[in-house]
XYZ file of C-alpha atoms in Angstrom:
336
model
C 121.921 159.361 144.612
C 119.294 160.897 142.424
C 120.076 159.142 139.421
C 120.223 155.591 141.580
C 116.471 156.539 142.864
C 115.209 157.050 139.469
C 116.430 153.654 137.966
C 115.305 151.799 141.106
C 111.416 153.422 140.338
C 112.133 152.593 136.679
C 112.164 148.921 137.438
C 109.826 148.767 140.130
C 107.161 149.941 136.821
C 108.961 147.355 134.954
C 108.338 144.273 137.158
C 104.595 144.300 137.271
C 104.238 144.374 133.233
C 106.664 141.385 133.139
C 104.622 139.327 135.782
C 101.209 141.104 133.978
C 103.041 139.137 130.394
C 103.425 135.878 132.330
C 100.070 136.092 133.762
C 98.578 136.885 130.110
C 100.932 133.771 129.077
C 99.494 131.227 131.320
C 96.101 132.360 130.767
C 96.847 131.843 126.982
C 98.078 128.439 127.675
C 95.782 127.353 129.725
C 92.489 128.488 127.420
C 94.890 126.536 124.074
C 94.471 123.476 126.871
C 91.026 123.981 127.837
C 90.308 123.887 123.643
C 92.160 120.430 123.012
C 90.965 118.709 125.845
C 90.002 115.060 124.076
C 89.478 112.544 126.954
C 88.076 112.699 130.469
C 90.326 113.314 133.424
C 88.083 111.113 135.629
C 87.971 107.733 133.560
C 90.181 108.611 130.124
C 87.609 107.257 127.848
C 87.600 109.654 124.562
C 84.219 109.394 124.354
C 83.041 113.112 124.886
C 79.499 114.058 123.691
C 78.830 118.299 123.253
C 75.283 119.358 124.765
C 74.365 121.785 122.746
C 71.382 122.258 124.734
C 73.152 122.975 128.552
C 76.761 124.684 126.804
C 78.736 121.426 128.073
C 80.973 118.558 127.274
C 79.798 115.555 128.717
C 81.885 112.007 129.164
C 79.762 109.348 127.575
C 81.221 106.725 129.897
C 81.060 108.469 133.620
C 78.635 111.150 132.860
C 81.528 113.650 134.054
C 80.764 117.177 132.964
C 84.775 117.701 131.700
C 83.171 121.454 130.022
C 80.571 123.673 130.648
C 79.706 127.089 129.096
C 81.506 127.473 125.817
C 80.196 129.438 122.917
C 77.553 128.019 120.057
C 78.787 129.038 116.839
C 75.913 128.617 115.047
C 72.963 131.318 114.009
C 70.707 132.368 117.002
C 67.775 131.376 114.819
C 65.863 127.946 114.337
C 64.265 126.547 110.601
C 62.537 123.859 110.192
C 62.534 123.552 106.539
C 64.800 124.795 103.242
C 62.229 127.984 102.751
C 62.505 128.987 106.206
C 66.322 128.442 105.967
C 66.552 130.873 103.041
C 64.458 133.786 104.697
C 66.466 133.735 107.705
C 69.566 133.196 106.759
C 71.529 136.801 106.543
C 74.545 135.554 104.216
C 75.331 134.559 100.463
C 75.946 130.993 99.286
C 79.352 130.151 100.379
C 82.531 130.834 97.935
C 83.196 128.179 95.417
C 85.915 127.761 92.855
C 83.352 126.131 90.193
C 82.488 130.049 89.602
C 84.948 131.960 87.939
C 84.678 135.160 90.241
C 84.324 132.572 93.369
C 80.482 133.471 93.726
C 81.750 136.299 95.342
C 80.218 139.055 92.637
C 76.771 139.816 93.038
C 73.573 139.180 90.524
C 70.780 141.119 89.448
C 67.649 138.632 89.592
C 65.540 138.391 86.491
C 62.478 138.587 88.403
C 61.008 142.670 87.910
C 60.477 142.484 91.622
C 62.060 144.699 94.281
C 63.504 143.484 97.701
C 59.868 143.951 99.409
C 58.214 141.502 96.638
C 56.630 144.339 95.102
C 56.555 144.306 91.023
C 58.535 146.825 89.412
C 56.954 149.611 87.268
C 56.995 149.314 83.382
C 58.642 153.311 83.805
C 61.714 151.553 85.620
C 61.912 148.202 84.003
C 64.382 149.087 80.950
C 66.592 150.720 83.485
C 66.151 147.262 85.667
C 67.369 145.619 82.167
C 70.408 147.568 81.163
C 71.415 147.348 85.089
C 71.320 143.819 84.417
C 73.235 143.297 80.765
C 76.049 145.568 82.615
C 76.120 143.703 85.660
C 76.686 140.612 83.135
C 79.435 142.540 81.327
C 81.642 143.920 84.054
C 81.506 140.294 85.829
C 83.598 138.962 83.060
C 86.762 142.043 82.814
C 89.492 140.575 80.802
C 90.836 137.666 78.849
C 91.607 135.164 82.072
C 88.502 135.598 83.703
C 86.924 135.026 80.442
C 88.602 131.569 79.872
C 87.946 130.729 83.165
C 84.275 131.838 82.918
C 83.979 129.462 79.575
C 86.228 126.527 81.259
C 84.262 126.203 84.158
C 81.083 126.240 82.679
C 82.154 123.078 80.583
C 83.295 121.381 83.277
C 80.131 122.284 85.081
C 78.161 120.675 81.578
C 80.603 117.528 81.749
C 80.208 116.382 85.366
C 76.385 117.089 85.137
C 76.494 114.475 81.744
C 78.286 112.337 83.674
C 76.257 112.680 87.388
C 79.582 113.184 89.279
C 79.434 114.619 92.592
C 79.719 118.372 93.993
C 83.255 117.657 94.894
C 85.112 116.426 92.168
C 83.371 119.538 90.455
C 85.497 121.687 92.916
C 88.520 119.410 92.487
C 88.583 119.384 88.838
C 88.073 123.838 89.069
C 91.419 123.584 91.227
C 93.123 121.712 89.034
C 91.970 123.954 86.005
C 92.996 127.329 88.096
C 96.398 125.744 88.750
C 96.947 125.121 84.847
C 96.107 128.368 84.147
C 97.933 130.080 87.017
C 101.223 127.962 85.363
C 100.397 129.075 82.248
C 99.689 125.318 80.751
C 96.376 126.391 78.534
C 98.549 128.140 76.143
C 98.683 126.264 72.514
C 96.029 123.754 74.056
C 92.450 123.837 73.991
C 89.892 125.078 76.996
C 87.800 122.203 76.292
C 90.691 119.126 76.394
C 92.429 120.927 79.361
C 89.067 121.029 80.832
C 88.425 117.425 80.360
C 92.092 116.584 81.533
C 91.611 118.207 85.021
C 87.576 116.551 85.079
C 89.725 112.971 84.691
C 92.418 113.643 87.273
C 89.135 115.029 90.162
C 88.042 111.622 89.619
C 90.855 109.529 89.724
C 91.928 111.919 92.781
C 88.615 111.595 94.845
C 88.568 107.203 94.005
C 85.743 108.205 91.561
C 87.193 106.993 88.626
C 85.425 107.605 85.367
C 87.337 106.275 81.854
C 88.716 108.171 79.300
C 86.211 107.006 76.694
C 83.392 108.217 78.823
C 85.482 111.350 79.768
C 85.793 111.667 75.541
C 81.870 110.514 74.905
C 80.572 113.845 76.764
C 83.642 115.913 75.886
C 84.048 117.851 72.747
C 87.572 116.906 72.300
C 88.718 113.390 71.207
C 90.280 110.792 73.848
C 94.012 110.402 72.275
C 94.053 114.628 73.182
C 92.152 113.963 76.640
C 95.009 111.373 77.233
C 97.742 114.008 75.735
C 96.873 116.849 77.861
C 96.261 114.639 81.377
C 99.218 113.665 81.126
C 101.109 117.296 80.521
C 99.240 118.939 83.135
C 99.446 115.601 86.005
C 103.684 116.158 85.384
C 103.815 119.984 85.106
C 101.639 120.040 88.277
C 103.107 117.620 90.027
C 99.787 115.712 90.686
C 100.830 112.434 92.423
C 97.859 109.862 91.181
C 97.866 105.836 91.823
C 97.171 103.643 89.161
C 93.303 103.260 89.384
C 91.911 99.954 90.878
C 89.457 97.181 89.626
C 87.650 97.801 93.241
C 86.362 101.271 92.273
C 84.101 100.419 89.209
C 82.363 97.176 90.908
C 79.771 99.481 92.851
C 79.280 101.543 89.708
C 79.307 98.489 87.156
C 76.798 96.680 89.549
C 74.343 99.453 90.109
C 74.157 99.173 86.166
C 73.603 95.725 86.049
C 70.898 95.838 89.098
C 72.874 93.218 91.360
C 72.465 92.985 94.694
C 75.119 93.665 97.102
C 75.708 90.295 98.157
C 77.405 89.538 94.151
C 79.310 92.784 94.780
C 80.887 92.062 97.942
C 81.763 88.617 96.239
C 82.901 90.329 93.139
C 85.310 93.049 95.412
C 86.950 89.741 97.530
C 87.858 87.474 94.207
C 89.227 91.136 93.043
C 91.330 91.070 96.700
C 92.645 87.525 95.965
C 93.704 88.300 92.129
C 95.700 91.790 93.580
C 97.135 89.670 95.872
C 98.515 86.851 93.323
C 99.563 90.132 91.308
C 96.704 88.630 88.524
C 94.949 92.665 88.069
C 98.681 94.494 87.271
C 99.071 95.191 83.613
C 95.561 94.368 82.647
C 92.752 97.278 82.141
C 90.902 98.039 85.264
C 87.757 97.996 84.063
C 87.641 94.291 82.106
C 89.016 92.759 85.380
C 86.491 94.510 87.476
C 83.579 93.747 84.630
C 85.395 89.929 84.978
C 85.006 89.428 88.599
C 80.990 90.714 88.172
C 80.701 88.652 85.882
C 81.984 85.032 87.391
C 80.072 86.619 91.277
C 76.978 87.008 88.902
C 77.077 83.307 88.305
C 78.175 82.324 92.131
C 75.310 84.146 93.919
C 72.501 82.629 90.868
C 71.833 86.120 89.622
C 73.761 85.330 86.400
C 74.460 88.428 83.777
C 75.308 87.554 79.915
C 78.661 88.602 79.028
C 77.298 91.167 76.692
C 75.030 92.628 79.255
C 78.321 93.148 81.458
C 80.354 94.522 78.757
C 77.906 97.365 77.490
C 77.814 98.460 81.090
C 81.701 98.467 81.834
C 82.955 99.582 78.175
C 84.759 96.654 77.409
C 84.088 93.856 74.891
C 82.748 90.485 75.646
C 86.270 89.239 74.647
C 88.027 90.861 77.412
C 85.656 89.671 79.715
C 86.037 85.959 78.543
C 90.161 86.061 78.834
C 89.621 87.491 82.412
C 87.683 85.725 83.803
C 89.289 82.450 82.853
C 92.415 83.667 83.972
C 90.805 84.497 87.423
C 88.960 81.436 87.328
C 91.796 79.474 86.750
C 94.650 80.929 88.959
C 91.857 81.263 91.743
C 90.669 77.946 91.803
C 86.901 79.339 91.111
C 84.980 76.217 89.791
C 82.002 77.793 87.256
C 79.117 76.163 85.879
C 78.009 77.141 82.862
Protein backbone atom coordinates (compact mmCIF):
# COMPACT_ATOMS: atom_id res chain seq x y z
CA UNK A 1 0.00 0.00 0.00
CA UNK A 2 3.01 2.14 0.65
CA UNK A 3 4.60 1.70 -2.51
CA UNK A 4 0.97 2.44 -4.40
CA UNK A 5 0.87 5.90 -2.26
CA UNK A 6 4.21 6.92 -3.34
CA UNK A 7 3.65 6.48 -7.18
CA UNK A 8 0.20 8.09 -6.91
CA UNK A 9 2.21 11.47 -5.23
CA UNK A 10 4.84 10.87 -7.94
CA UNK A 11 2.36 11.71 -10.63
CA UNK A 12 0.31 14.09 -8.94
CA UNK A 13 4.11 16.32 -9.17
CA UNK A 14 4.17 15.12 -12.63
CA UNK A 15 0.84 16.49 -13.96
CA UNK A 16 1.29 20.13 -13.19
CA UNK A 17 4.84 20.35 -15.14
CA UNK A 18 3.10 18.68 -18.14
CA UNK A 19 0.10 21.21 -18.13
CA UNK A 20 3.01 24.07 -16.94
CA UNK A 21 4.85 22.65 -20.76
CA UNK A 22 1.52 23.08 -22.57
CA UNK A 23 0.88 26.33 -21.03
CA UNK A 24 4.61 27.50 -21.97
CA UNK A 25 3.62 25.90 -25.55
CA UNK A 26 0.64 27.95 -26.26
CA UNK A 27 2.16 30.97 -24.97
CA UNK A 28 5.04 30.26 -27.48
CA UNK A 29 2.59 29.87 -30.21
CA UNK A 30 0.62 32.41 -29.64
CA UNK A 31 3.62 35.29 -29.26
CA UNK A 32 5.18 33.31 -33.06
CA UNK A 33 1.33 34.51 -34.11
CA UNK A 34 1.24 37.77 -32.56
CA UNK A 35 4.89 38.37 -34.66
CA UNK A 36 3.46 37.35 -38.22
CA UNK A 37 0.35 38.99 -37.98
CA UNK A 38 0.19 40.72 -41.77
CA UNK A 39 -3.45 41.89 -42.30
CA UNK A 40 -6.18 43.31 -40.11
CA UNK A 41 -8.73 41.06 -38.49
CA UNK A 42 -11.39 43.81 -38.78
CA UNK A 43 -11.28 44.65 -42.66
CA UNK A 44 -8.21 42.20 -44.10
CA UNK A 45 -6.57 44.95 -45.93
CA UNK A 46 -2.56 44.32 -45.61
CA UNK A 47 -2.03 47.66 -45.31
CA UNK A 48 -0.48 47.96 -41.70
CA UNK A 49 1.51 51.16 -40.87
CA UNK A 50 4.08 50.81 -37.42
CA UNK A 51 3.81 54.06 -35.10
CA UNK A 52 6.88 54.34 -33.94
CA UNK A 53 5.83 57.18 -31.97
CA UNK A 54 2.66 55.40 -29.73
CA UNK A 55 4.49 51.45 -29.86
CA UNK A 56 1.51 50.31 -32.31
CA UNK A 57 0.46 48.78 -35.53
CA UNK A 58 -2.10 50.66 -37.09
CA UNK A 59 -4.53 49.46 -40.21
CA UNK A 60 -4.19 52.09 -42.87
CA UNK A 61 -7.68 51.34 -44.14
CA UNK A 62 -9.99 51.20 -40.73
CA UNK A 63 -7.66 52.92 -38.43
CA UNK A 64 -7.86 49.56 -36.26
CA UNK A 65 -5.07 49.46 -33.72
CA UNK A 66 -4.30 45.40 -34.67
CA UNK A 67 -0.77 46.05 -32.10
CA UNK A 68 0.16 48.08 -29.44
CA UNK A 69 3.30 48.09 -27.22
CA UNK A 70 6.05 46.16 -28.91
CA UNK A 71 9.69 46.90 -28.52
CA UNK A 72 11.82 49.72 -30.69
CA UNK A 73 14.90 48.20 -31.71
CA UNK A 74 16.64 51.04 -32.46
CA UNK A 75 19.28 53.26 -30.19
CA UNK A 76 17.56 55.29 -27.35
CA UNK A 77 19.35 58.32 -28.76
CA UNK A 78 18.34 60.95 -31.53
CA UNK A 79 21.08 62.73 -34.33
CA UNK A 80 20.34 65.02 -36.47
CA UNK A 81 23.32 65.00 -38.61
CA UNK A 82 26.44 62.41 -39.68
CA UNK A 83 28.80 64.16 -36.79
CA UNK A 84 26.30 63.76 -34.22
CA UNK A 85 25.69 60.17 -35.50
CA UNK A 86 29.37 59.30 -35.01
CA UNK A 87 29.69 60.71 -31.34
CA UNK A 88 26.80 58.85 -30.20
CA UNK A 89 26.91 55.93 -31.71
CA UNK A 90 28.60 53.19 -29.17
CA UNK A 91 29.55 50.48 -31.97
CA UNK A 92 32.17 49.84 -34.87
CA UNK A 93 31.32 50.03 -38.58
CA UNK A 94 29.49 46.95 -39.35
CA UNK A 95 31.47 43.63 -40.62
CA UNK A 96 32.22 43.53 -44.26
CA UNK A 97 33.82 40.91 -46.43
CA UNK A 98 35.66 43.71 -48.69
CA UNK A 99 38.23 43.63 -45.56
CA UNK A 100 40.25 40.75 -45.27
CA UNK A 101 39.90 40.33 -41.35
CA UNK A 102 35.99 41.36 -41.85
CA UNK A 103 36.67 44.90 -40.20
CA UNK A 104 36.51 43.06 -37.23
CA UNK A 105 40.41 43.84 -36.03
CA UNK A 106 40.93 47.02 -34.55
CA UNK A 107 43.22 50.21 -35.79
CA UNK A 108 45.50 52.45 -34.20
CA UNK A 109 44.59 56.07 -35.63
CA UNK A 110 47.43 58.10 -37.04
CA UNK A 111 46.32 61.08 -35.33
CA UNK A 112 48.97 61.55 -31.89
CA UNK A 113 45.77 62.21 -30.04
CA UNK A 114 44.36 60.24 -27.11
CA UNK A 115 40.63 59.21 -26.64
CA UNK A 116 39.91 62.68 -24.69
CA UNK A 117 41.30 64.78 -27.87
CA UNK A 118 44.25 65.62 -25.99
CA UNK A 119 47.74 65.59 -28.10
CA UNK A 120 50.09 63.04 -27.18
CA UNK A 121 53.53 63.88 -25.66
CA UNK A 122 56.71 63.80 -27.91
CA UNK A 123 58.09 61.28 -24.65
CA UNK A 124 55.23 58.75 -25.76
CA UNK A 125 54.93 59.29 -29.43
CA UNK A 126 57.64 56.60 -30.72
CA UNK A 127 55.96 54.14 -28.45
CA UNK A 128 52.44 55.43 -30.15
CA UNK A 129 54.45 54.53 -33.55
CA UNK A 130 55.85 51.10 -32.99
CA UNK A 131 52.23 50.28 -31.34
CA UNK A 132 51.07 51.17 -34.63
CA UNK A 133 53.67 49.32 -37.30
CA UNK A 134 52.81 46.11 -34.96
CA UNK A 135 49.27 46.56 -34.97
CA UNK A 136 49.82 46.65 -38.96
CA UNK A 137 51.94 43.48 -38.79
CA UNK A 138 49.97 41.09 -36.64
CA UNK A 139 46.67 42.11 -38.74
CA UNK A 140 48.09 40.31 -41.66
CA UNK A 141 49.38 36.51 -39.79
CA UNK A 142 49.99 34.14 -42.56
CA UNK A 143 50.04 33.46 -46.25
CA UNK A 144 45.93 33.37 -46.83
CA UNK A 145 45.18 36.33 -45.05
CA UNK A 146 47.92 37.91 -46.92
CA UNK A 147 46.46 37.06 -50.42
CA UNK A 148 43.31 37.99 -49.30
CA UNK A 149 44.59 41.29 -47.83
CA UNK A 150 46.32 42.04 -51.48
CA UNK A 151 43.11 40.58 -53.49
CA UNK A 152 40.74 42.64 -51.91
CA UNK A 153 42.48 45.68 -52.05
CA UNK A 154 42.56 45.32 -55.97
CA UNK A 155 39.25 44.67 -56.22
CA UNK A 156 38.59 47.59 -53.95
CA UNK A 157 41.08 49.78 -56.74
CA UNK A 158 39.03 48.14 -59.73
CA UNK A 159 35.42 48.89 -58.76
CA UNK A 160 36.50 52.43 -57.58
CA UNK A 161 38.10 52.84 -61.54
CA UNK A 162 35.14 51.64 -62.67
CA UNK A 163 32.41 53.64 -60.09
CA UNK A 164 30.57 50.34 -59.31
CA UNK A 165 28.46 50.24 -56.38
CA UNK A 166 29.08 49.14 -52.57
CA UNK A 167 27.45 45.89 -53.36
CA UNK A 168 28.91 44.29 -56.13
CA UNK A 169 32.17 45.22 -54.08
CA UNK A 170 30.82 42.72 -51.41
CA UNK A 171 29.63 40.30 -54.10
CA UNK A 172 32.74 40.14 -56.01
CA UNK A 173 34.82 39.62 -52.06
CA UNK A 174 32.37 36.48 -51.79
CA UNK A 175 33.08 35.19 -54.79
CA UNK A 176 36.95 35.72 -54.26
CA UNK A 177 36.69 33.99 -50.55
CA UNK A 178 34.86 31.07 -52.17
CA UNK A 179 37.82 30.57 -54.80
CA UNK A 180 40.14 30.62 -52.28
CA UNK A 181 38.27 28.53 -49.71
CA UNK A 182 38.18 25.77 -52.94
CA UNK A 183 41.51 26.23 -53.46
CA UNK A 184 41.04 27.75 -57.25
CA UNK A 185 43.94 30.66 -56.88
CA UNK A 186 46.55 28.08 -57.04
CA UNK A 187 48.71 28.29 -60.50
CA UNK A 188 46.52 31.49 -61.32
CA UNK A 189 47.13 34.95 -60.63
CA UNK A 190 45.53 37.23 -57.57
CA UNK A 191 45.00 39.91 -59.95
CA UNK A 192 42.98 37.81 -63.01
CA UNK A 193 41.08 35.79 -60.30
CA UNK A 194 40.35 39.07 -58.84
CA UNK A 195 39.06 40.52 -61.98
CA UNK A 196 37.12 37.18 -62.76
CA UNK A 197 35.00 37.37 -59.52
CA UNK A 198 34.70 41.67 -60.13
CA UNK A 199 32.96 40.40 -63.72
CA UNK A 200 30.70 37.70 -62.33
CA UNK A 201 29.37 40.65 -59.08
CA UNK A 202 28.31 42.48 -62.01
CA UNK A 203 26.78 40.23 -64.23
CA UNK A 204 25.19 38.72 -60.85
CA UNK A 205 23.73 42.07 -59.45
CA UNK A 206 22.28 43.11 -63.55
CA UNK A 207 25.27 45.56 -63.45
CA UNK A 208 26.99 44.35 -66.24
CA UNK A 209 30.33 45.84 -67.08
CA UNK A 210 32.41 44.19 -70.35
CA UNK A 211 35.35 42.34 -70.33
CA UNK A 212 37.36 44.98 -72.18
CA UNK A 213 36.53 47.50 -69.55
CA UNK A 214 36.98 44.77 -66.83
CA UNK A 215 40.71 44.28 -68.79
CA UNK A 216 41.24 48.34 -69.36
CA UNK A 217 41.48 48.88 -65.38
CA UNK A 218 42.83 45.40 -64.66
CA UNK A 219 46.42 44.47 -64.73
CA UNK A 220 45.83 41.25 -66.40
CA UNK A 221 44.87 40.92 -70.12
CA UNK A 222 41.10 40.07 -71.23
CA UNK A 223 41.72 36.49 -73.05
CA UNK A 224 43.03 35.50 -69.05
CA UNK A 225 40.01 37.59 -67.48
CA UNK A 226 37.81 35.43 -69.87
CA UNK A 227 40.02 32.12 -68.94
CA UNK A 228 39.72 32.37 -65.31
CA UNK A 229 35.70 33.57 -65.24
CA UNK A 230 35.01 30.91 -66.73
CA UNK A 231 37.06 28.22 -64.35
CA UNK A 232 35.90 29.73 -61.28
CA UNK A 233 31.76 30.37 -62.64
CA UNK A 234 31.97 26.11 -63.27
CA UNK A 235 34.08 25.09 -60.24
CA UNK A 236 31.70 27.28 -58.16
CA UNK A 237 28.79 26.46 -59.56
CA UNK A 238 27.75 30.14 -60.20
CA UNK A 239 24.49 29.93 -62.25
CA UNK A 240 24.71 33.38 -64.49
CA UNK A 241 22.16 34.33 -67.53
CA UNK A 242 23.46 35.44 -70.61
CA UNK A 243 23.62 39.29 -70.10
CA UNK A 244 20.90 41.45 -71.85
CA UNK A 245 20.95 44.44 -74.36
CA UNK A 246 18.41 46.16 -71.65
CA UNK A 247 21.14 46.58 -69.00
CA UNK A 248 23.67 48.89 -70.87
CA UNK A 249 20.85 51.38 -72.40
CA UNK A 250 20.70 53.42 -68.99
CA UNK A 251 24.48 53.34 -68.79
CA UNK A 252 25.15 53.95 -72.66
CA UNK A 253 22.56 56.87 -72.48
CA UNK A 254 23.80 58.63 -69.42
CA UNK A 255 27.07 58.77 -71.65
CA UNK A 256 25.54 60.10 -74.49
CA UNK A 257 23.37 62.79 -72.33
CA UNK A 258 19.85 61.54 -73.73
CA UNK A 259 16.93 62.08 -72.13
CA UNK A 260 14.83 59.40 -70.81
CA UNK A 261 12.17 59.64 -73.20
CA UNK A 262 14.99 58.05 -76.21
CA UNK A 263 15.79 55.47 -73.52
CA UNK A 264 12.50 54.19 -72.79
CA UNK A 265 12.13 54.09 -76.71
CA UNK A 266 15.47 52.50 -77.08
CA UNK A 267 14.53 49.59 -74.08
CA UNK A 268 10.85 48.82 -76.06
CA UNK A 269 12.44 48.37 -79.84
CA UNK A 270 15.06 46.16 -77.62
CA UNK A 271 11.59 44.23 -76.19
CA UNK A 272 10.28 43.75 -79.78
CA UNK A 273 13.81 42.43 -81.30
CA UNK A 274 14.01 39.73 -77.99
CA UNK A 275 10.79 38.88 -78.86
CA UNK A 276 11.38 38.12 -82.78
CA UNK A 277 14.59 36.29 -81.27
CA UNK A 278 16.63 39.34 -83.43
CA UNK A 279 19.27 40.10 -79.96
CA UNK A 280 20.33 36.03 -79.52
CA UNK A 281 23.76 35.39 -80.89
CA UNK A 282 24.68 38.97 -81.43
CA UNK A 283 26.95 41.01 -78.74
CA UNK A 284 24.91 42.72 -76.15
CA UNK A 285 26.36 45.76 -76.22
CA UNK A 286 26.22 46.67 -80.31
CA UNK A 287 22.46 45.78 -80.17
CA UNK A 288 21.89 47.89 -77.16
CA UNK A 289 24.36 50.82 -78.72
CA UNK A 290 21.92 49.94 -82.07
CA UNK A 291 18.62 50.54 -80.56
CA UNK A 292 20.19 54.13 -78.96
CA UNK A 293 21.18 54.83 -81.81
CA UNK A 294 17.91 54.46 -84.31
CA UNK A 295 15.63 56.06 -80.63
CA UNK A 296 18.30 58.91 -80.95
CA UNK A 297 16.97 59.65 -84.37
CA UNK A 298 13.04 58.92 -83.43
CA UNK A 299 12.82 61.33 -80.46
CA UNK A 300 15.08 64.33 -82.78
CA UNK A 301 17.97 64.14 -80.37
CA UNK A 302 20.07 62.36 -83.05
CA UNK A 303 23.75 60.89 -81.93
CA UNK A 304 26.51 60.17 -84.81
CA UNK A 305 27.32 56.64 -85.00
CA UNK A 306 30.78 57.31 -83.80
CA UNK A 307 29.63 59.24 -80.84
CA UNK A 308 27.53 55.98 -79.88
CA UNK A 309 30.24 53.62 -80.50
CA UNK A 310 33.08 55.31 -78.31
CA UNK A 311 30.55 55.24 -75.53
CA UNK A 312 29.36 51.48 -75.86
CA UNK A 313 32.88 49.90 -77.04
CA UNK A 314 31.83 48.80 -80.22
CA UNK A 315 32.70 50.03 -83.73
CA UNK A 316 30.57 52.14 -85.92
CA UNK A 317 30.31 48.97 -88.13
CA UNK A 318 28.49 46.96 -85.67
CA UNK A 319 26.27 49.61 -85.05
CA UNK A 320 25.38 50.06 -88.83
CA UNK A 321 24.60 46.04 -89.35
CA UNK A 322 22.31 46.33 -86.22
CA UNK A 323 20.52 48.66 -86.62
CA UNK A 324 19.49 47.83 -90.15
CA UNK A 325 18.69 44.54 -89.13
CA UNK A 326 16.37 46.00 -86.37
CA UNK A 327 15.20 48.50 -88.64
CA UNK A 328 14.32 46.18 -91.10
CA UNK A 329 12.74 43.13 -89.27
CA UNK A 330 10.91 45.85 -87.05
CA UNK A 331 9.39 47.77 -89.58
CA UNK A 332 11.21 51.09 -88.07
CA UNK A 333 11.06 53.65 -91.01
CA UNK A 334 14.44 56.11 -90.44
CA UNK A 335 15.22 59.26 -91.98
CA UNK A 336 18.45 60.02 -92.51
Amino acid sequence: MAEIEKIREIEKKEIPKEKTLERVKKEGEKAEGEERIVECPECGSRQLVHDYERAELVCNECGLVVDEDFIDMGPEWRAFDHDQRMKRSRVGAPMTFTIHDKGLSTMIDWRNRDSYGKSISSKNRAQLYRLRKWQRRIRVSNATERNLAFALSELDRMASALGLPRNIRETSAVVYRKAVTKNLIRGRSIEGVAAAALYAACRQNGVPRTLDEIAEVSRVSRKEIGRTYRFISRELGLKLMPTSPIDYVPRFCSGLSLKGEVQSRAVEILRQAAEKELTSGRGPTGVAAAAIYISSILCGERRTQREVANVAGVTEVTIRNRYKELAEELDIEIIL
